[in-house]
Short mmCIF file of C-alpha atoms in Angstrom, two decimals:
data_model
loop_
_atom_site.label_atom_id
_atom_site.label_comp_id
_atom_site.label_asym_id
_atom_site.label_seq_id
_atom_site.Cartn_x
_atom_site.Cartn_y
_atom_site.Cartn_z
CA MET A 1 13.04 -15.10 9.06
CA PRO A 2 10.80 -18.39 10.55
CA ALA A 3 7.40 -17.01 11.74
CA LYS A 4 7.68 -18.27 14.70
CA ALA A 5 11.43 -16.60 15.91
CA LEU A 6 9.28 -13.28 13.40
CA SER A 7 6.97 -12.83 16.42
CA ILE A 8 9.11 -13.09 19.48
CA VAL A 9 10.89 -10.33 17.95
CA PHE A 10 7.95 -8.53 16.58
CA ARG A 11 6.65 -8.71 19.69
CA ALA A 12 9.85 -7.56 21.83
CA LYS A 13 10.22 -4.63 19.03
CA LEU A 14 6.68 -3.38 19.71
CA ARG A 15 6.98 -3.84 23.56
CA ASP A 16 10.18 -1.78 23.40
CA ILE A 17 8.31 0.94 21.60
CA LEU A 18 5.06 0.90 24.19
CA GLY A 19 7.87 1.19 27.05
CA ARG A 20 9.25 3.86 25.35
CA GLU A 21 7.00 6.45 24.72
CA GLY A 22 5.45 5.40 28.36
CA LEU A 23 2.05 3.68 26.92
CA LEU A 24 3.31 0.21 28.44
CA ASN A 25 0.96 0.55 31.13
CA LEU A 26 -2.39 0.56 29.24
CA LEU A 27 -2.45 -3.12 28.05
CA ALA A 28 -2.89 -5.76 30.39
CA PRO A 29 0.47 -7.63 31.44
CA ALA A 30 -0.96 -10.76 29.75
CA VAL A 31 -0.85 -9.77 26.72
CA TRP A 32 2.81 -9.98 27.00
CA SER A 33 2.50 -13.63 28.41
CA ARG A 34 0.79 -15.04 25.51
CA ASP A 35 2.22 -16.20 22.18
CA TRP A 36 2.15 -14.44 19.43
CA VAL A 37 1.35 -14.99 15.72
CA VAL A 38 2.43 -13.27 13.10
CA HIS A 39 1.83 -14.32 9.14
CA SER A 40 4.21 -13.88 7.53
CA GLN A 41 4.13 -15.30 3.87
CA ALA A 42 6.77 -15.51 1.23
CA ALA A 43 5.64 -14.34 -2.48
CA GLY A 44 7.36 -15.31 -4.68
CA ASP A 45 10.12 -13.38 -6.89
CA GLY A 46 8.69 -10.69 -9.73
CA PRO A 47 5.75 -12.03 -10.90
CA GLN A 48 4.37 -13.51 -8.25
CA SER A 49 5.60 -11.03 -5.92
CA LEU A 50 3.83 -8.60 -8.01
CA ARG A 51 0.55 -10.92 -7.89
CA TYR A 52 0.47 -11.06 -4.38
CA LEU A 53 0.66 -7.27 -3.65
CA ALA A 54 -1.25 -5.52 -6.60
CA PRO A 55 -4.95 -6.01 -4.52
CA TYR A 56 -3.55 -4.28 -2.03
CA VAL A 57 -1.46 -1.39 -3.13
CA PHE A 58 -3.53 0.66 -4.56
CA ARG A 59 -6.87 -0.01 -2.42
CA VAL A 60 -8.34 1.97 0.11
CA ALA A 61 -10.28 0.50 2.77
CA ILE A 62 -13.77 1.12 1.52
CA GLY A 63 -14.66 3.29 -0.97
CA ASP A 64 -16.95 6.44 -0.75
CA HIS A 65 -19.24 4.66 -3.79
CA LEU A 66 -19.75 1.86 -1.85
CA ILE A 67 -20.86 2.99 1.41
CA VAL A 68 -25.24 2.85 1.14
CA SER A 69 -26.62 4.78 4.19
CA CYS A 70 -26.51 6.27 6.84
CA ASP A 71 -28.98 6.07 9.78
CA ASP A 72 -29.53 6.41 13.20
CA GLY A 73 -26.20 4.86 13.92
CA LYS A 74 -26.30 2.03 11.43
CA VAL A 75 -23.72 2.23 8.16
CA THR A 76 -25.10 0.28 5.26
CA PHE A 77 -22.43 -0.77 2.72
CA ALA A 78 -21.81 -2.55 -0.02
CA TYR A 79 -18.69 -5.56 -0.56
CA ARG A 80 -18.32 -9.02 -1.89
CA ARG A 81 -16.81 -12.18 -0.43
CA VAL A 82 -13.10 -13.00 -2.03
CA GLY A 83 -14.22 -15.27 -4.97
CA SER A 84 -18.24 -14.34 -5.52
CA LYS A 85 -18.87 -11.67 -8.11
CA ARG A 86 -22.49 -11.46 -6.25
CA PRO A 87 -22.51 -8.43 -4.41
CA ARG A 88 -23.68 -8.43 -0.57
CA LYS A 89 -25.01 -5.47 1.74
CA MET A 90 -23.79 -5.05 5.16
CA THR A 91 -25.17 -2.83 8.35
CA LEU A 92 -22.50 -2.55 10.86
CA ASP A 93 -22.97 0.57 14.36
CA ALA A 94 -21.69 2.86 13.52
CA MET A 95 -18.90 2.55 16.04
CA GLU A 96 -18.28 -0.69 14.80
CA PHE A 97 -18.12 0.09 10.74
CA LEU A 98 -15.51 2.88 12.50
CA ARG A 99 -13.62 0.33 14.43
CA ARG A 100 -12.69 -1.54 11.32
CA PHE A 101 -11.99 0.79 9.43
CA LEU A 102 -9.51 2.28 11.56
CA GLN A 103 -7.68 -1.24 11.21
CA HIS A 104 -6.69 -0.18 7.97
CA VAL A 105 -4.62 3.13 8.85
CA LEU A 106 -1.37 3.39 8.99
CA PRO A 107 0.90 4.35 11.84
CA ALA A 108 2.82 7.19 11.68
CA GLY A 109 6.72 7.19 10.18
CA PHE A 110 4.35 3.98 7.30
CA GLN A 111 4.12 4.94 4.17
CA LYS A 112 2.37 3.13 0.91
CA VAL A 113 3.86 0.70 -1.02
CA ARG A 114 3.42 2.92 -4.19
CA HIS A 115 5.49 5.58 -2.57
CA TYR A 116 8.98 3.45 -3.68
CA GLY A 117 10.77 2.48 -5.77
CA PHE A 118 10.38 3.65 -9.16
CA LEU A 119 7.39 5.70 -8.09
CA SER A 120 8.66 7.66 -5.66
CA PRO A 121 8.88 11.30 -6.17
CA ASN A 122 12.58 10.88 -5.30
CA SER A 123 13.25 8.44 -7.87
CA ALA A 124 15.48 9.63 -10.69
CA THR A 125 14.05 7.27 -13.78
CA SER A 126 10.98 8.17 -15.51
CA ILE A 127 8.04 6.09 -16.39
CA GLU A 128 8.56 6.72 -19.65
CA ALA A 129 11.54 5.43 -19.00
CA VAL A 130 10.04 2.54 -16.63
CA ARG A 131 7.25 2.09 -19.62
CA TRP A 132 9.98 1.69 -22.06
CA LEU A 133 11.58 -1.16 -20.38
CA VAL A 134 8.87 -2.99 -19.48
CA THR A 135 7.75 -2.90 -23.04
CA LEU A 136 11.50 -3.98 -23.94
CA TYR A 137 11.25 -6.79 -21.68
CA ASN A 138 7.90 -8.25 -22.52
CA GLY A 139 9.14 -8.08 -26.02
CA ALA A 140 7.58 -5.81 -27.66
CA ALA A 141 9.65 -4.72 -31.16
CA PHE A 142 10.66 -1.49 -31.96
CA THR A 143 11.19 0.52 -35.54
CA LEU A 144 11.96 3.35 -35.92
CA LEU A 145 10.92 6.07 -38.14
CA ALA A 146 12.85 9.26 -39.42
CA ARG A 147 11.49 12.02 -41.53
CA ARG A 148 13.85 13.94 -43.98
CA ALA A 149 13.60 17.26 -43.30
CA ARG A 150 11.99 20.24 -45.48
CA LEU A 151 14.81 22.48 -45.81
CA PRO A 152 12.98 26.12 -47.70
CA GLN A 153 12.68 26.46 -51.57
CA ALA A 154 16.18 28.61 -52.23
CA HIS A 155 17.92 29.31 -55.62
CA GLY A 156 21.00 29.11 -56.41
CA ALA A 157 24.16 27.02 -55.70
CA SER A 158 24.83 27.92 -52.34
CA ALA A 159 20.99 26.27 -51.16
CA ALA A 160 21.78 23.70 -52.88
CA MET A 161 25.40 22.99 -50.64
CA ASN A 162 23.85 23.75 -47.60
CA GLY A 163 21.32 21.57 -48.28
CA TRP A 164 20.18 17.87 -48.47
#
């Protein structure tokens, strides 16, 4: 769907939901008269889309290990800019830190990507089967090894007839 059309549809759907929930009057009317920008980007087919989505799927907004200190209403945390390996530190007012953090919390009713497909608790496919199929798809060769079962040694012809 073209991004401009998607922006119009998204704005209309959000307005309908806010109206239905009785929250529409909490926003300034100017919000609805401006053009909205909805970012929409094609992710490509299988490998391309996985490469695009991978950094976002299993991450939280900020891990505990990155928070350096919380003192006097200020939060200091470590981060790295995209494309840089150099660690940096930023100090924000606690309310600004919480505002930025809460932008990454999913609204009620939304689910993280990892709960879909074969990782879903309702999936009929086991993770072992998926691993097997991925390995086969990537061209690995398997050799099935079988060993002859050892039977207890017994005396007489009947034991020789029933054994291997």
